[in-house]
Short mmCIF file of N, CA and C in Angstrom, two decimals:
data_model
loop_
_atom_site.label_atom_id
_atom_site.label_comp_id
_atom_site.label_asym_id
_atom_site.label_seq_id
_atom_site.Cartn_x
_atom_site.Cartn_y
_atom_site.Cartn_z
N MET A 187 0.95 -1.20 0.00
CA MET A 187 -0.03 -0.01 0.01
C MET A 187 0.94 1.10 -0.12
N ILE A 188 0.60 2.39 -0.80
CA ILE A 188 1.13 3.38 -0.76
C ILE A 188 0.42 4.47 -0.34
N VAL A 189 0.86 5.46 0.52
CA VAL A 189 -0.04 6.41 1.08
C VAL A 189 0.56 7.82 0.54
N LEU A 190 -0.05 8.78 0.13
CA LEU A 190 0.50 10.04 -0.45
C LEU A 190 -0.35 11.11 0.33
N LYS A 191 0.56 11.97 0.97
CA LYS A 191 0.07 13.08 1.64
C LYS A 191 0.21 14.30 1.02
N ILE A 192 -0.59 15.13 0.50
CA ILE A 192 -0.38 16.48 -0.21
C ILE A 192 -0.50 17.45 0.85
N SER A 193 0.63 18.30 1.02
CA SER A 193 0.67 19.23 2.12
C SER A 193 0.47 20.64 1.52
N ASN A 194 0.49 20.99 0.31
CA ASN A 194 0.65 22.33 -0.30
C ASN A 194 -0.55 22.60 -1.15
N ALA A 195 -1.71 21.96 -1.15
CA ALA A 195 -3.03 22.04 -1.81
C ALA A 195 -3.36 23.68 -1.90
N SER A 196 -3.18 24.44 -0.81
CA SER A 196 -3.76 25.71 -1.02
C SER A 196 -2.77 26.56 -1.94
N GLU A 197 -1.50 26.36 -1.74
CA GLU A 197 -0.58 27.03 -2.83
C GLU A 197 -0.83 26.60 -4.06
N VAL A 198 -1.24 25.43 -4.49
CA VAL A 198 -1.55 25.07 -5.85
C VAL A 198 -2.73 25.62 -6.17
N VAL A 199 -3.67 25.80 -5.52
CA VAL A 199 -4.95 26.42 -5.95
C VAL A 199 -4.63 27.78 -6.10
N ALA A 200 -3.94 28.35 -5.16
CA ALA A 200 -3.80 29.92 -5.30
C ALA A 200 -2.95 30.32 -6.57
N SER A 201 -1.89 29.25 -6.97
CA SER A 201 -1.19 29.50 -8.34
C SER A 201 -2.12 29.21 -9.54
N LYS A 202 -3.10 28.40 -9.40
CA LYS A 202 -4.02 28.33 -10.53
C LYS A 202 -5.11 29.33 -10.77
N VAL A 203 -5.68 29.70 -9.51
CA VAL A 203 -6.78 30.79 -9.64
C VAL A 203 -6.59 32.02 -9.07
N GLY A 204 -5.40 32.11 -8.37
CA GLY A 204 -4.98 33.56 -7.80
C GLY A 204 -5.16 33.54 -6.42
N ARG A 205 -4.60 34.31 -5.62
CA ARG A 205 -4.68 34.32 -4.31
C ARG A 205 -5.96 34.89 -3.84
N PHE A 206 -6.59 35.88 -4.45
CA PHE A 206 -7.89 36.27 -3.98
C PHE A 206 -8.98 35.26 -3.90
N LEU A 207 -9.13 34.46 -4.98
CA LEU A 207 -10.13 33.28 -5.04
C LEU A 207 -9.71 32.38 -4.07
N GLU A 208 -8.29 32.07 -3.78
CA GLU A 208 -8.05 31.01 -2.89
C GLU A 208 -8.32 31.27 -1.51
N ARG A 209 -8.42 32.58 -1.06
CA ARG A 209 -8.69 33.15 0.27
C ARG A 209 -10.10 32.94 0.48
N LEU A 210 -11.03 32.82 -0.52
CA LEU A 210 -12.43 32.72 -0.63
C LEU A 210 -12.90 31.41 -0.34
N THR A 211 -12.26 30.44 -0.68
CA THR A 211 -12.38 28.92 -0.62
C THR A 211 -11.82 28.15 0.77
N PRO A 212 -12.69 27.59 1.22
CA PRO A 212 -12.14 26.96 2.56
C PRO A 212 -10.96 25.88 2.19
N ASP A 213 -10.08 25.74 3.11
CA ASP A 213 -8.89 24.66 2.89
C ASP A 213 -9.39 23.28 2.50
N SER A 214 -10.51 22.99 3.22
CA SER A 214 -11.01 21.45 2.72
C SER A 214 -11.41 21.39 1.31
N VAL A 215 -11.93 22.47 0.61
CA VAL A 215 -12.35 22.31 -0.95
C VAL A 215 -10.98 22.34 -1.56
N ASP A 216 -9.85 23.10 -1.13
CA ASP A 216 -8.69 23.19 -1.95
C ASP A 216 -8.02 21.75 -1.88
N HIS A 217 -8.02 21.13 -0.65
CA HIS A 217 -7.33 19.66 -0.59
C HIS A 217 -8.35 18.74 -1.41
N ALA A 218 -9.52 18.96 -1.39
CA ALA A 218 -10.34 18.08 -2.06
C ALA A 218 -10.20 18.26 -3.74
N ALA A 219 -10.20 19.29 -4.25
CA ALA A 219 -9.97 19.49 -5.66
C ALA A 219 -8.47 19.06 -6.03
N VAL A 220 -7.56 19.28 -5.25
CA VAL A 220 -6.19 18.90 -5.59
C VAL A 220 -6.10 17.52 -5.41
N GLU A 221 -6.71 16.61 -4.43
CA GLU A 221 -6.56 15.27 -4.51
C GLU A 221 -7.43 14.71 -5.54
N ASP A 222 -8.45 15.30 -6.17
CA ASP A 222 -9.30 14.88 -7.19
C ASP A 222 -8.36 14.77 -8.34
N GLN A 223 -7.78 15.75 -8.63
CA GLN A 223 -7.12 15.87 -9.88
C GLN A 223 -5.69 14.96 -9.96
N VAL A 224 -5.22 14.61 -8.64
CA VAL A 224 -3.93 13.79 -8.41
C VAL A 224 -4.50 12.32 -8.76
N ILE A 225 -5.74 12.16 -8.09
CA ILE A 225 -6.18 10.66 -8.27
C ILE A 225 -6.59 10.49 -9.85
N LYS A 226 -7.09 11.46 -10.40
CA LYS A 226 -7.48 11.49 -11.84
C LYS A 226 -6.09 10.98 -12.72
N LYS A 227 -5.22 11.79 -12.41
CA LYS A 227 -3.89 11.53 -13.20
C LYS A 227 -3.33 10.38 -12.80
N MET A 228 -3.31 10.10 -11.51
CA MET A 228 -2.63 8.71 -11.22
C MET A 228 -3.29 7.41 -11.90
N VAL A 229 -4.64 7.38 -11.78
CA VAL A 229 -5.46 6.25 -12.43
C VAL A 229 -5.10 6.26 -13.92
N GLU A 230 -4.97 7.38 -14.60
CA GLU A 230 -4.75 7.36 -16.17
C GLU A 230 -3.31 6.80 -16.40
N ASN A 231 -2.37 7.34 -15.68
CA ASN A 231 -0.94 6.89 -15.77
C ASN A 231 -0.72 5.43 -15.34
N LEU A 232 -1.35 5.10 -14.29
CA LEU A 232 -1.18 3.66 -13.74
C LEU A 232 -1.74 2.62 -14.75
N ALA A 233 -2.97 2.96 -15.16
CA ALA A 233 -3.71 2.06 -16.06
C ALA A 233 -3.06 1.90 -17.47
N ALA A 234 -2.54 3.08 -17.74
CA ALA A 234 -1.63 3.19 -18.99
C ALA A 234 -0.43 2.31 -18.93
N GLU A 235 0.09 2.02 -17.77
CA GLU A 235 1.23 1.10 -17.51
C GLU A 235 0.83 -0.33 -17.53
N GLY A 236 -0.37 -0.55 -17.45
CA GLY A 236 -1.05 -1.90 -17.32
C GLY A 236 -1.20 -2.41 -15.84
N LEU A 237 -1.05 -1.49 -14.87
CA LEU A 237 -1.23 -1.81 -13.46
C LEU A 237 -2.70 -1.94 -13.22
N LYS A 238 -3.13 -2.84 -12.20
CA LYS A 238 -4.41 -2.86 -11.78
C LYS A 238 -4.40 -2.68 -10.19
N GLY A 239 -5.51 -1.83 -9.70
CA GLY A 239 -5.45 -1.70 -8.35
C GLY A 239 -6.48 -0.78 -7.91
N GLU A 240 -6.58 -0.19 -6.68
CA GLU A 240 -7.37 0.85 -6.48
C GLU A 240 -6.78 1.92 -5.70
N ILE A 241 -7.50 3.15 -5.83
CA ILE A 241 -6.90 4.36 -5.31
C ILE A 241 -7.99 5.04 -4.45
N ALA A 242 -7.73 5.66 -3.25
CA ALA A 242 -8.72 6.01 -2.24
C ALA A 242 -8.22 7.54 -1.79
N SER A 243 -9.29 8.40 -1.68
CA SER A 243 -8.92 9.66 -0.77
C SER A 243 -9.72 9.43 0.46
N ILE A 244 -8.96 9.52 1.47
CA ILE A 244 -9.54 9.14 2.97
C ILE A 244 -9.50 10.40 3.71
N SER A 245 -10.68 10.73 4.38
CA SER A 245 -10.41 11.84 5.41
C SER A 245 -10.28 11.29 6.58
N GLY A 246 -9.71 11.89 7.70
CA GLY A 246 -9.48 11.33 9.06
C GLY A 246 -8.43 10.61 9.33
N LEU A 247 -7.43 10.53 8.39
CA LEU A 247 -6.21 9.80 8.46
C LEU A 247 -4.88 10.75 8.30
N ASP A 248 -4.18 10.46 9.08
CA ASP A 248 -2.88 11.58 9.05
C ASP A 248 -1.51 10.93 9.12
N ILE A 249 -0.41 11.31 8.48
CA ILE A 249 0.87 10.83 8.82
C ILE A 249 1.78 11.81 9.46
N ASN A 250 2.39 11.48 10.52
CA ASN A 250 3.34 12.30 11.04
C ASN A 250 4.35 11.38 11.32
N GLY A 251 5.49 11.85 10.47
CA GLY A 251 6.83 10.99 10.47
C GLY A 251 6.46 9.46 10.44
N ASP A 252 6.84 8.65 11.39
CA ASP A 252 6.69 7.30 11.32
C ASP A 252 5.32 6.77 11.98
N GLU A 253 4.50 7.81 12.44
CA GLU A 253 3.20 7.51 13.03
C GLU A 253 2.17 7.75 12.02
N LEU A 254 1.23 6.82 11.95
CA LEU A 254 -0.21 6.99 11.40
C LEU A 254 -1.33 7.17 12.35
N SER A 255 -1.99 8.32 12.26
CA SER A 255 -3.09 8.69 13.12
C SER A 255 -4.41 8.52 12.38
N ILE A 256 -5.36 7.79 13.33
CA ILE A 256 -6.69 7.78 12.78
C ILE A 256 -7.58 8.61 13.75
N HIS A 257 -8.26 9.41 12.95
CA HIS A 257 -9.22 10.40 13.80
C HIS A 257 -10.58 9.98 13.70
N GLU A 258 -11.52 10.54 14.61
CA GLU A 258 -12.81 10.27 14.50
C GLU A 258 -13.39 10.76 13.32
N GLY A 259 -14.31 9.99 12.72
CA GLY A 259 -14.95 10.55 11.50
C GLY A 259 -14.17 9.95 10.17
N LEU A 260 -13.40 8.91 10.22
CA LEU A 260 -12.51 8.30 9.31
C LEU A 260 -13.48 8.00 8.35
N LYS A 261 -13.39 8.38 7.11
CA LYS A 261 -14.28 7.93 5.81
C LYS A 261 -13.49 7.95 4.58
N VAL A 262 -13.92 7.03 3.81
CA VAL A 262 -13.41 7.31 2.17
C VAL A 262 -14.12 8.41 1.56
N ARG A 263 -13.45 9.40 1.13
CA ARG A 263 -14.06 10.32 0.41
C ARG A 263 -14.18 10.10 -1.05
N ARG A 264 -13.30 9.49 -1.71
CA ARG A 264 -13.45 9.09 -3.03
C ARG A 264 -12.60 7.80 -3.34
N HIS A 265 -13.11 6.80 -4.21
CA HIS A 265 -12.50 5.79 -4.54
C HIS A 265 -12.60 5.22 -5.82
N ASP A 266 -11.51 4.98 -6.60
CA ASP A 266 -11.46 4.62 -8.03
C ASP A 266 -10.62 3.35 -8.06
N SER A 267 -10.98 2.39 -9.13
CA SER A 267 -10.36 1.26 -9.53
C SER A 267 -9.66 1.55 -10.84
N PHE A 268 -8.58 0.82 -11.03
CA PHE A 268 -8.03 1.09 -12.48
C PHE A 268 -7.49 -0.25 -12.86
#
């Protein structure tokens, strides 16, 4: 299993739509939008390589160094197969 943590979603959104609009959107929307685009591209690329599997965006899970933390309200936000 591979876990990917995106830590600069707000900066990516700001660079794409501008700082003013970024300030108007909540961080949760920024993270969701960036995660959705990353998942879309990863599914396309992995499927093109002939790999089969699943990818998910999960809220309520966090990585801090070597520790994996599970928070209340853990849920799968998005799930795709390739």
